[in-house]
PDB file of N, CA and C in Angstrom:
ATOM      1  N   MET A   1     170.788 387.599  58.973  1.00  0.00           N
ATOM      2  CA  MET A   1     169.917 387.893  57.775  1.00  0.00           C
ATOM      3  C   MET A   1     168.838 386.863  57.562  1.00  0.00           C
ATOM      4  N   GLU A   2     167.820 387.328  56.950  1.00  0.00           N
ATOM      5  CA  GLU A   2     166.583 386.445  56.727  1.00  0.00           C
ATOM      6  C   GLU A   2     166.867 385.428  55.720  1.00  0.00           C
ATOM      7  N   LYS A   3     166.288 384.220  55.843  1.00  0.00           N
ATOM      8  CA  LYS A   3     166.367 383.131  54.834  1.00  0.00           C
ATOM      9  C   LYS A   3     165.490 383.472  53.678  1.00  0.00           C
ATOM     10  N   VAL A   4     165.868 382.973  52.485  1.00  0.00           N
ATOM     11  CA  VAL A   4     165.086 383.266  51.294  1.00  0.00           C
ATOM     12  C   VAL A   4     163.775 382.417  51.384  1.00  0.00           C
ATOM     13  N   THR A   5     162.628 383.163  51.418  1.00  0.00           N
ATOM     14  CA  THR A   5     161.354 382.606  51.444  1.00  0.00           C
ATOM     15  C   THR A   5     160.478 383.075  50.267  1.00  0.00           C
ATOM     16  N   GLN A   6     159.376 382.371  50.074  1.00  0.00           N
ATOM     17  CA  GLN A   6     158.544 382.868  49.010  1.00  0.00           C
ATOM     18  C   GLN A   6     158.002 384.231  49.288  1.00  0.00           C
ATOM     19  N   GLU A   7     157.545 384.531  50.496  1.00  0.00           N
ATOM     20  CA  GLU A   7     157.092 385.812  50.890  1.00  0.00           C
ATOM     21  C   GLU A   7     158.115 386.939  50.692  1.00  0.00           C
ATOM     22  N   LEU A   8     159.353 386.606  51.180  1.00  0.00           N
ATOM     23  CA  LEU A   8     160.329 387.644  51.066  1.00  0.00           C
ATOM     24  C   LEU A   8     160.674 388.007  49.643  1.00  0.00           C
ATOM     25  N   MET A   9     160.868 386.921  48.769  1.00  0.00           N
ATOM     26  CA  MET A   9     161.144 387.114  47.349  1.00  0.00           C
ATOM     27  C   MET A   9     159.974 387.879  46.675  1.00  0.00           C
ATOM     28  N   HIS A  10     158.794 387.579  47.025  1.00  0.00           N
ATOM     29  CA  HIS A  10     157.589 388.186  46.403  1.00  0.00           C
ATOM     30  C   HIS A  10     157.759 389.725  46.702  1.00  0.00           C
ATOM     31  N   SER A  11     158.102 390.100  47.890  1.00  0.00           N
ATOM     32  CA  SER A  11     158.188 391.487  48.295  1.00  0.00           C
ATOM     33  C   SER A  11     159.326 392.160  47.552  1.00  0.00           C
ATOM     34  N   LEU A  12     160.285 391.417  46.883  1.00  0.00           N
ATOM     35  CA  LEU A  12     161.279 392.109  46.130  1.00  0.00           C
ATOM     36  C   LEU A  12     161.059 392.111  44.645  1.00  0.00           C
ATOM     37  N   VAL A  13     159.873 391.719  44.169  1.00  0.00           N
ATOM     38  CA  VAL A  13     159.661 391.793  42.704  1.00  0.00           C
ATOM     39  C   VAL A  13     159.838 393.243  42.273  1.00  0.00           C
ATOM     40  N   GLY A  14     160.657 393.309  41.154  1.00  0.00           N
ATOM     41  CA  GLY A  14     160.920 394.582  40.638  1.00  0.00           C
ATOM     42  C   GLY A  14     162.320 395.091  41.048  1.00  0.00           C
ATOM     43  N   GLU A  15     162.882 394.487  42.023  1.00  0.00           N
ATOM     44  CA  GLU A  15     164.190 394.855  42.490  1.00  0.00           C
ATOM     45  C   GLU A  15     165.277 394.011  41.788  1.00  0.00           C
ATOM     46  N   GLU A  16     166.515 394.578  41.910  1.00  0.00           N
ATOM     47  CA  GLU A  16     167.600 393.805  41.337  1.00  0.00           C
ATOM     48  C   GLU A  16     168.407 393.128  42.439  1.00  0.00           C
ATOM     49  N   VAL A  17     168.996 391.961  42.095  1.00  0.00           N
ATOM     50  CA  VAL A  17     169.858 391.206  42.911  1.00  0.00           C
ATOM     51  C   VAL A  17     171.221 391.159  42.281  1.00  0.00           C
ATOM     52  N   ASN A  18     172.260 391.202  43.109  1.00  0.00           N
ATOM     53  CA  ASN A  18     173.633 391.148  42.579  1.00  0.00           C
ATOM     54  C   ASN A  18     174.003 389.615  42.461  1.00  0.00           C
ATOM     55  N   VAL A  19     174.647 389.154  41.428  1.00  0.00           N
ATOM     56  CA  VAL A  19     174.999 387.796  41.210  1.00  0.00           C
ATOM     57  C   VAL A  19     176.557 387.709  41.172  1.00  0.00           C
ATOM     58  N   PHE A  20     176.945 386.696  42.007  1.00  0.00           N
ATOM     59  CA  PHE A  20     178.420 386.459  42.079  1.00  0.00           C
ATOM     60  C   PHE A  20     178.737 385.065  41.797  1.00  0.00           C
ATOM     61  N   SER A  21     179.920 384.824  41.203  1.00  0.00           N
ATOM     62  CA  SER A  21     180.528 383.527  41.004  1.00  0.00           C
ATOM     63  C   SER A  21     180.764 382.867  42.319  1.00  0.00           C
ATOM     64  N   LEU A  22     180.356 381.601  42.470  1.00  0.00           N
ATOM     65  CA  LEU A  22     180.816 380.829  43.689  1.00  0.00           C
ATOM     66  C   LEU A  22     182.212 380.535  43.754  1.00  0.00           C
ATOM     67  N   GLN A  23     182.861 380.320  42.620  1.00  0.00           N
ATOM     68  CA  GLN A  23     184.237 379.902  42.515  1.00  0.00           C
ATOM     69  C   GLN A  23     185.159 381.086  43.010  1.00  0.00           C
ATOM     70  N   ASN A  24     185.043 382.266  42.526  1.00  0.00           N
ATOM     71  CA  ASN A  24     185.940 383.263  42.899  1.00  0.00           C
ATOM     72  C   ASN A  24     185.339 384.546  43.531  1.00  0.00           C
ATOM     73  N   GLU A  25     184.060 384.452  43.808  1.00  0.00           N
ATOM     74  CA  GLU A  25     183.210 385.530  44.471  1.00  0.00           C
ATOM     75  C   GLU A  25     183.319 386.885  43.789  1.00  0.00           C
ATOM     76  N   GLN A  26     183.507 386.894  42.476  1.00  0.00           N
ATOM     77  CA  GLN A  26     183.435 388.035  41.667  1.00  0.00           C
ATOM     78  C   GLN A  26     182.031 388.257  41.156  1.00  0.00           C
ATOM     79  N   GLN A  27     181.575 389.514  41.071  1.00  0.00           N
ATOM     80  CA  GLN A  27     180.355 389.819  40.583  1.00  0.00           C
ATOM     81  C   GLN A  27     180.210 389.526  39.133  1.00  0.00           C
ATOM     82  N   VAL A  28     179.223 388.786  38.631  1.00  0.00           N
ATOM     83  CA  VAL A  28     179.085 388.449  37.254  1.00  0.00           C
ATOM     84  C   VAL A  28     177.881 389.125  36.588  1.00  0.00           C
ATOM     85  N   GLY A  29     176.988 389.757  37.398  1.00  0.00           N
ATOM     86  CA  GLY A  29     175.890 390.463  36.796  1.00  0.00           C
ATOM     87  C   GLY A  29     174.889 390.939  37.854  1.00  0.00           C
ATOM     88  N   LYS A  30     173.842 391.518  37.371  1.00  0.00           N
ATOM     89  CA  LYS A  30     172.691 391.920  38.057  1.00  0.00           C
ATOM     90  C   LYS A  30     171.413 391.411  37.349  1.00  0.00           C
ATOM     91  N   LEU A  31     170.505 390.903  38.194  1.00  0.00           N
ATOM     92  CA  LEU A  31     169.223 390.416  37.555  1.00  0.00           C
ATOM     93  C   LEU A  31     168.093 391.022  38.313  1.00  0.00           C
ATOM     94  N   GLU A  32     166.973 391.325  37.619  1.00  0.00           N
ATOM     95  CA  GLU A  32     165.775 391.861  38.199  1.00  0.00           C
ATOM     96  C   GLU A  32     164.852 390.601  38.553  1.00  0.00           C
ATOM     97  N   ILE A  33     164.299 390.651  39.687  1.00  0.00           N
ATOM     98  CA  ILE A  33     163.256 389.663  40.100  1.00  0.00           C
ATOM     99  C   ILE A  33     161.976 390.126  39.433  1.00  0.00           C
ATOM    100  N   ARG A  34     161.461 389.241  38.530  1.00  0.00           N
ATOM    101  CA  ARG A  34     160.318 389.555  37.719  1.00  0.00           C
ATOM    102  C   ARG A  34     159.040 388.964  38.319  1.00  0.00           C
ATOM    103  N   LYS A  35     159.137 387.724  38.915  1.00  0.00           N
ATOM    104  CA  LYS A  35     157.957 387.006  39.329  1.00  0.00           C
ATOM    105  C   LYS A  35     158.364 385.955  40.381  1.00  0.00           C
ATOM    106  N   VAL A  36     157.400 385.730  41.379  1.00  0.00           N
ATOM    107  CA  VAL A  36     157.604 384.641  42.247  1.00  0.00           C
ATOM    108  C   VAL A  36     156.298 383.912  42.316  1.00  0.00           C
ATOM    109  N   GLU A  37     156.376 382.575  42.093  1.00  0.00           N
ATOM    110  CA  GLU A  37     155.199 381.683  42.053  1.00  0.00           C
ATOM    111  C   GLU A  37     155.357 380.550  42.973  1.00  0.00           C
ATOM    112  N   LYS A  38     154.226 380.091  43.454  1.00  0.00           N
ATOM    113  CA  LYS A  38     154.152 378.788  44.242  1.00  0.00           C
ATOM    114  C   LYS A  38     154.495 377.744  43.321  1.00  0.00           C
ATOM    115  N   GLY A  39     155.332 376.746  43.784  1.00  0.00           N
ATOM    116  CA  GLY A  39     155.811 375.626  43.037  1.00  0.00           C
ATOM    117  C   GLY A  39     154.809 374.504  42.984  1.00  0.00           C
ATOM    118  N   ARG A  40     155.119 373.502  42.222  1.00  0.00           N
ATOM    119  CA  ARG A  40     154.191 372.336  42.001  1.00  0.00           C
ATOM    120  C   ARG A  40     154.234 371.464  43.286  1.00  0.00           C
ATOM    121  N   ILE A  41     155.351 371.439  44.037  1.00  0.00           N
ATOM    122  CA  ILE A  41     155.347 370.655  45.262  1.00  0.00           C
ATOM    123  C   ILE A  41     154.736 371.421  46.437  1.00  0.00           C
ATOM    124  N   ASP A  42     153.681 370.915  46.886  1.00  0.00           N
ATOM    125  CA  ASP A  42     153.042 371.596  48.103  1.00  0.00           C
ATOM    126  C   ASP A  42     152.263 370.502  48.807  1.00  0.00           C
ATOM    127  N   THR A  43     153.023 369.942  49.747  1.00  0.00           N
ATOM    128  CA  THR A  43     152.458 368.847  50.502  1.00  0.00           C
ATOM    129  C   THR A  43     152.675 369.188  52.042  1.00  0.00           C
ATOM    130  N   GLU A  44     152.246 368.355  52.949  1.00  0.00           N
ATOM    131  CA  GLU A  44     152.401 368.574  54.287  1.00  0.00           C
ATOM    132  C   GLU A  44     153.973 368.511  54.645  1.00  0.00           C
ATOM    133  N   GLU A  45     154.636 367.828  53.891  1.00  0.00           N
ATOM    134  CA  GLU A  45     156.211 367.641  54.192  1.00  0.00           C
ATOM    135  C   GLU A  45     156.956 368.617  53.441  1.00  0.00           C
ATOM    136  N   PHE A  46     156.606 368.982  52.090  1.00  0.00           N
ATOM    137  CA  PHE A  46     157.433 369.740  51.268  1.00  0.00           C
ATOM    138  C   PHE A  46     156.701 370.983  50.736  1.00  0.00           C
ATOM    139  N   SER A  47     157.507 372.069  50.434  1.00  0.00           N
ATOM    140  CA  SER A  47     156.969 373.252  49.728  1.00  0.00           C
ATOM    141  C   SER A  47     157.972 373.652  48.661  1.00  0.00           C
ATOM    142  N   SER A  48     157.510 374.412  47.752  1.00  0.00           N
ATOM    143  CA  SER A  48     158.472 374.911  46.678  1.00  0.00           C
ATOM    144  C   SER A  48     157.850 376.175  46.034  1.00  0.00           C
ATOM    145  N   PHE A  49     158.760 377.039  45.524  1.00  0.00           N
ATOM    146  CA  PHE A  49     158.348 378.198  44.766  1.00  0.00           C
ATOM    147  C   PHE A  49     159.474 378.471  43.722  1.00  0.00           C
ATOM    148  N   SER A  50     159.064 379.196  42.776  1.00  0.00           N
ATOM    149  CA  SER A  50     159.935 379.627  41.674  1.00  0.00           C
ATOM    150  C   SER A  50     160.206 381.093  41.636  1.00  0.00           C
ATOM    151  N   ILE A  51     161.378 381.500  41.294  1.00  0.00           N
ATOM    152  CA  ILE A  51     161.755 382.907  41.129  1.00  0.00           C
ATOM    153  C   ILE A  51     162.178 383.094  39.670  1.00  0.00           C
ATOM    154  N   SER A  52     161.495 384.030  38.941  1.00  0.00           N
ATOM    155  CA  SER A  52     161.732 384.360  37.539  1.00  0.00           C
ATOM    156  C   SER A  52     162.553 385.669  37.543  1.00  0.00           C
ATOM    157  N   LEU A  53     163.644 385.628  36.830  1.00  0.00           N
ATOM    158  CA  LEU A  53     164.483 386.791  36.798  1.00  0.00           C
ATOM    159  C   LEU A  53     164.813 387.227  35.295  1.00  0.00           C
ATOM    160  N   ILE A  54     165.126 388.489  35.145  1.00  0.00           N
ATOM    161  CA  ILE A  54     165.527 388.941  33.795  1.00  0.00           C
ATOM    162  C   ILE A  54     166.826 389.758  33.860  1.00  0.00           C
ATOM    163  N   GLY A  55     167.599 389.634  32.872  1.00  0.00           N
ATOM    164  CA  GLY A  55     168.957 390.271  32.909  1.00  0.00           C
ATOM    165  C   GLY A  55     169.253 390.913  31.555  1.00  0.00           C
ATOM    166  N   ASP A  56     170.465 391.372  31.367  1.00  0.00           N
ATOM    167  CA  ASP A  56     170.994 391.981  30.179  1.00  0.00           C
ATOM    168  C   ASP A  56     171.300 390.853  29.194  1.00  0.00           C
ATOM    169  N   PRO A  57     170.621 390.968  28.003  1.00  0.00           N
ATOM    170  CA  PRO A  57     170.969 389.779  27.015  1.00  0.00           C
ATOM    171  C   PRO A  57     172.392 389.835  26.503  1.00  0.00           C
ATOM    172  N   LYS A  58     173.033 390.948  26.730  1.00  0.00           N
ATOM    173  CA  LYS A  58     174.519 390.988  26.288  1.00  0.00           C
ATOM    174  C   LYS A  58     175.397 390.473  27.369  1.00  0.00           C
ATOM    175  N   ASN A  59     174.841 390.046  28.561  1.00  0.00           N
ATOM    176  CA  ASN A  59     175.660 389.506  29.531  1.00  0.00           C
ATOM    177  C   ASN A  59     174.893 388.254  30.092  1.00  0.00           C
ATOM    178  N   GLN A  60     174.914 387.235  29.140  1.00  0.00           N
ATOM    179  CA  GLN A  60     174.163 385.911  29.379  1.00  0.00           C
ATOM    180  C   GLN A  60     174.962 385.189  30.354  1.00  0.00           C
ATOM    181  N   LEU A  61     174.288 384.706  31.381  1.00  0.00           N
ATOM    182  CA  LEU A  61     174.825 383.831  32.454  1.00  0.00           C
ATOM    183  C   LEU A  61     174.445 382.393  32.225  1.00  0.00           C
ATOM    184  N   PRO A  62     175.471 381.475  32.219  1.00  0.00           N
ATOM    185  CA  PRO A  62     175.115 380.002  32.013  1.00  0.00           C
ATOM    186  C   PRO A  62     174.381 379.530  33.267  1.00  0.00           C
ATOM    187  N   GLN A  63     173.714 378.300  33.087  1.00  0.00           N
ATOM    188  CA  GLN A  63     173.123 377.625  34.075  1.00  0.00           C
ATOM    189  C   GLN A  63     174.203 377.220  35.108  1.00  0.00           C
ATOM    190  N   ASP A  64     174.061 377.533  36.430  1.00  0.00           N
ATOM    191  CA  ASP A  64     175.125 377.269  37.389  1.00  0.00           C
ATOM    192  C   ASP A  64     174.584 377.581  38.743  1.00  0.00           C
ATOM    193  N   ASN A  65     175.437 377.297  39.811  1.00  0.00           N
ATOM    194  CA  ASN A  65     175.160 377.770  41.078  1.00  0.00           C
ATOM    195  C   ASN A  65     175.835 379.191  41.263  1.00  0.00           C
ATOM    196  N   TYR A  66     175.127 380.057  41.864  1.00  0.00           N
ATOM    197  CA  TYR A  66     175.629 381.440  42.032  1.00  0.00           C
ATOM    198  C   TYR A  66     175.351 381.925  43.503  1.00  0.00           C
ATOM    199  N   LEU A  67     176.040 382.924  43.873  1.00  0.00           N
ATOM    200  CA  LEU A  67     175.776 383.549  45.105  1.00  0.00           C
ATOM    201  C   LEU A  67     175.037 384.848  44.848  1.00  0.00           C
ATOM    202  N   PHE A  68     173.811 384.857  45.364  1.00  0.00           N
ATOM    203  CA  PHE A  68     172.979 386.040  45.214  1.00  0.00           C
ATOM    204  C   PHE A  68     172.994 386.964  46.482  1.00  0.00           C
ATOM    205  N   LYS A  69     173.084 388.266  46.270  1.00  0.00           N
ATOM    206  CA  LYS A  69     173.201 389.173  47.282  1.00  0.00           C
ATOM    207  C   LYS A  69     172.130 390.310  47.133  1.00  0.00           C
ATOM    208  N   HIS A  70     171.578 390.595  48.271  1.00  0.00           N
ATOM    209  CA  HIS A  70     170.511 391.709  48.349  1.00  0.00           C
ATOM    210  C   HIS A  70     170.437 392.019  49.882  1.00  0.00           C
ATOM    211  N   SER A  71     170.225 393.273  50.142  1.00  0.00           N
ATOM    212  CA  SER A  71     170.104 393.768  51.461  1.00  0.00           C
ATOM    213  C   SER A  71     169.009 393.148  52.345  1.00  0.00           C
ATOM    214  N   ALA A  72     168.015 392.599  51.665  1.00  0.00           N
ATOM    215  CA  ALA A  72     166.919 391.932  52.378  1.00  0.00           C
ATOM    216  C   ALA A  72     167.215 390.530  52.931  1.00  0.00           C
ATOM    217  N   PHE A  73     168.149 389.896  52.234  1.00  0.00           N
ATOM    218  CA  PHE A  73     168.471 388.511  52.672  1.00  0.00           C
ATOM    219  C   PHE A  73     169.906 388.257  52.811  1.00  0.00           C
ATOM    220  N   GLY A  74     170.794 389.226  52.602  1.00  0.00           N
ATOM    221  CA  GLY A  74     172.185 389.063  52.687  1.00  0.00           C
ATOM    222  C   GLY A  74     172.776 388.313  51.540  1.00  0.00           C
ATOM    223  N   GLU A  75     173.507 387.164  51.713  1.00  0.00           N
ATOM    224  CA  GLU A  75     174.015 386.319  50.666  1.00  0.00           C
ATOM    225  C   GLU A  75     173.334 385.040  50.699  1.00  0.00           C
ATOM    226  N   TYR A  76     172.968 384.483  49.532  1.00  0.00           N
ATOM    227  CA  TYR A  76     172.398 383.118  49.579  1.00  0.00           C
ATOM    228  C   TYR A  76     172.728 382.388  48.268  1.00  0.00           C
ATOM    229  N   PRO A  77     173.323 381.216  48.360  1.00  0.00           N
ATOM    230  CA  PRO A  77     173.694 380.447  47.140  1.00  0.00           C
ATOM    231  C   PRO A  77     172.467 379.736  46.592  1.00  0.00           C
ATOM    232  N   MET A  78     172.261 379.815  45.267  1.00  0.00           N
ATOM    233  CA  MET A  78     171.135 379.194  44.585  1.00  0.00           C
ATOM    234  C   MET A  78     171.568 378.637  43.159  1.00  0.00           C
ATOM    235  N   PHE A  79     170.865 377.681  42.779  1.00  0.00           N
ATOM    236  CA  PHE A  79     171.117 377.158  41.432  1.00  0.00           C
ATOM    237  C   PHE A  79     170.178 377.847  40.500  1.00  0.00           C
ATOM    238  N   MET A  80     170.678 378.374  39.407  1.00  0.00           N
ATOM    239  CA  MET A  80     169.889 379.158  38.450  1.00  0.00           C
ATOM    240  C   MET A  80     169.945 378.507  37.092  1.00  0.00           C
ATOM    241  N   SER A  81     168.785 378.342  36.341  1.00  0.00           N
ATOM    242  CA  SER A  81     168.787 377.820  35.046  1.00  0.00           C
ATOM    243  C   SER A  81     168.395 378.976  34.091  1.00  0.00           C
ATOM    244  N   ILE A  82     168.781 378.859  32.873  1.00  0.00           N
ATOM    245  CA  ILE A  82     168.506 379.906  31.798  1.00  0.00           C
ATOM    246  C   ILE A  82     167.379 379.388  30.951  1.00  0.00           C
ATOM    247  N   HIS A  83     166.459 380.365  30.651  1.00  0.00           N
ATOM    248  CA  HIS A  83     165.262 380.011  29.814  1.00  0.00           C
ATOM    249  C   HIS A  83     165.236 380.689  28.484  1.00  0.00           C
ATOM    250  N   ASP A  84     166.031 381.776  28.346  1.00  0.00           N
ATOM    251  CA  ASP A  84     166.159 382.551  27.080  1.00  0.00           C
ATOM    252  C   ASP A  84     167.398 383.366  27.244  1.00  0.00           C
ATOM    253  N   VAL A  85     167.649 384.197  26.214  1.00  0.00           N
ATOM    254  CA  VAL A  85     168.847 385.008  26.297  1.00  0.00           C
ATOM    255  C   VAL A  85     168.975 385.900  27.508  1.00  0.00           C
ATOM    256  N   ASP A  86     167.842 386.290  28.067  1.00  0.00           N
ATOM    257  CA  ASP A  86     167.790 387.215  29.183  1.00  0.00           C
ATOM    258  C   ASP A  86     166.885 386.783  30.305  1.00  0.00           C
ATOM    259  N   LYS A  87     166.451 385.527  30.368  1.00  0.00           N
ATOM    260  CA  LYS A  87     165.386 385.080  31.257  1.00  0.00           C
ATOM    261  C   LYS A  87     165.965 383.849  32.023  1.00  0.00           C
ATOM    262  N   TYR A  88     165.813 383.948  33.373  1.00  0.00           N
ATOM    263  CA  TYR A  88     166.389 382.833  34.262  1.00  0.00           C
ATOM    264  C   TYR A  88     165.307 382.433  35.209  1.00  0.00           C
ATOM    265  N   GLN A  89     165.474 381.214  35.858  1.00  0.00           N
ATOM    266  CA  GLN A  89     164.595 380.700  36.861  1.00  0.00           C
ATOM    267  C   GLN A  89     165.406 380.046  37.953  1.00  0.00           C
ATOM    268  N   ILE A  90     164.889 380.164  39.157  1.00  0.00           N
ATOM    269  CA  ILE A  90     165.416 379.516  40.354  1.00  0.00           C
ATOM    270  C   ILE A  90     164.191 378.810  40.979  1.00  0.00           C
ATOM    271  N   ILE A  91     164.414 377.469  41.258  1.00  0.00           N
ATOM    272  CA  ILE A  91     163.342 376.709  42.006  1.00  0.00           C
ATOM    273  C   ILE A  91     163.913 376.437  43.435  1.00  0.00           C
ATOM    274  N   ILE A  92     163.109 376.844  44.397  1.00  0.00           N
ATOM    275  CA  ILE A  92     163.433 376.522  45.750  1.00  0.00           C
ATOM    276  C   ILE A  92     162.452 375.446  46.274  1.00  0.00           C
ATOM    277  N   SER A  93     163.019 374.367  46.707  1.00  0.00           N
ATOM    278  CA  SER A  93     162.174 373.287  47.211  1.00  0.00           C
ATOM    279  C   SER A  93     162.788 372.789  48.518  1.00  0.00           C
ATOM    280  N   ARG A  94     161.985 372.698  49.616  1.00  0.00           N
ATOM    281  CA  ARG A  94     162.584 372.250  50.832  1.00  0.00           C
ATOM    282  C   ARG A  94     161.515 371.587  51.792  1.00  0.00           C
ATOM    283  N   LYS A  95     161.970 370.880  52.729  1.00  0.00           N
ATOM    284  CA  LYS A  95     161.106 370.337  53.771  1.00  0.00           C
ATOM    285  C   LYS A  95     160.514 371.469  54.618  1.00  0.00           C
ATOM    286  N   ARG A  96     159.235 371.401  54.876  1.00  0.00           N
ATOM    287  CA  ARG A  96     158.640 372.460  55.648  1.00  0.00           C
ATOM    288  C   ARG A  96     159.222 372.671  57.036  1.00  0.00           C
ATOM    289  N   ASN A  97     159.814 371.655  57.635  1.00  0.00           N
ATOM    290  CA  ASN A  97     160.412 371.923  59.041  1.00  0.00           C
ATOM    291  C   ASN A  97     161.719 372.609  58.839  1.00  0.00           C
ATOM    292  N   GLN A  98     162.249 372.839  57.658  1.00  0.00           N
ATOM    293  CA  GLN A  98     163.484 373.577  57.262  1.00  0.00           C
ATOM    294  C   GLN A  98     163.231 375.054  56.908  1.00  0.00           C
ATOM    295  N   GLU A  99     162.002 375.436  56.827  1.00  0.00           N
ATOM    296  CA  GLU A  99     161.693 376.824  56.258  1.00  0.00           C
ATOM    297  C   GLU A  99     161.991 377.860  57.244  1.00  0.00           C
ATOM    298  N   VAL A 100     161.944 377.671  58.550  1.00  0.00           N
ATOM    299  CA  VAL A 100     162.172 378.794  59.444  1.00  0.00           C
ATOM    300  C   VAL A 100     163.600 378.780  59.927  1.00  0.00           C
ATOM    301  N   GLY A 101     164.176 379.967  59.935  1.00  0.00           N
ATOM    302  CA  GLY A 101     165.589 380.096  60.441  1.00  0.00           C
ATOM    303  C   GLY A 101     166.596 380.524  59.538  1.00  0.00           C
TER     304      GLY A 101
END
């Protein structure tokens, strides 16, 4: 499966991703990808981007590491922080030589 990249996630805006607990691999919710933006870190050595998500306010997920699943990238663990009762954000930051593969 393809690695999570800014371009891939931007192509998924408006789609839902399934969210699973890393501890027991049970599904804990579904979130819609709302926006993907270039991050503040953009150097020759590092790049970053953010993924904004929205979910059901009646099923609030705490800040934590989760396993995200979608047919476009398979399974990918990411840390997600909460910004409001139904709004979440993921920041991906990595060395540029780690972006491919």
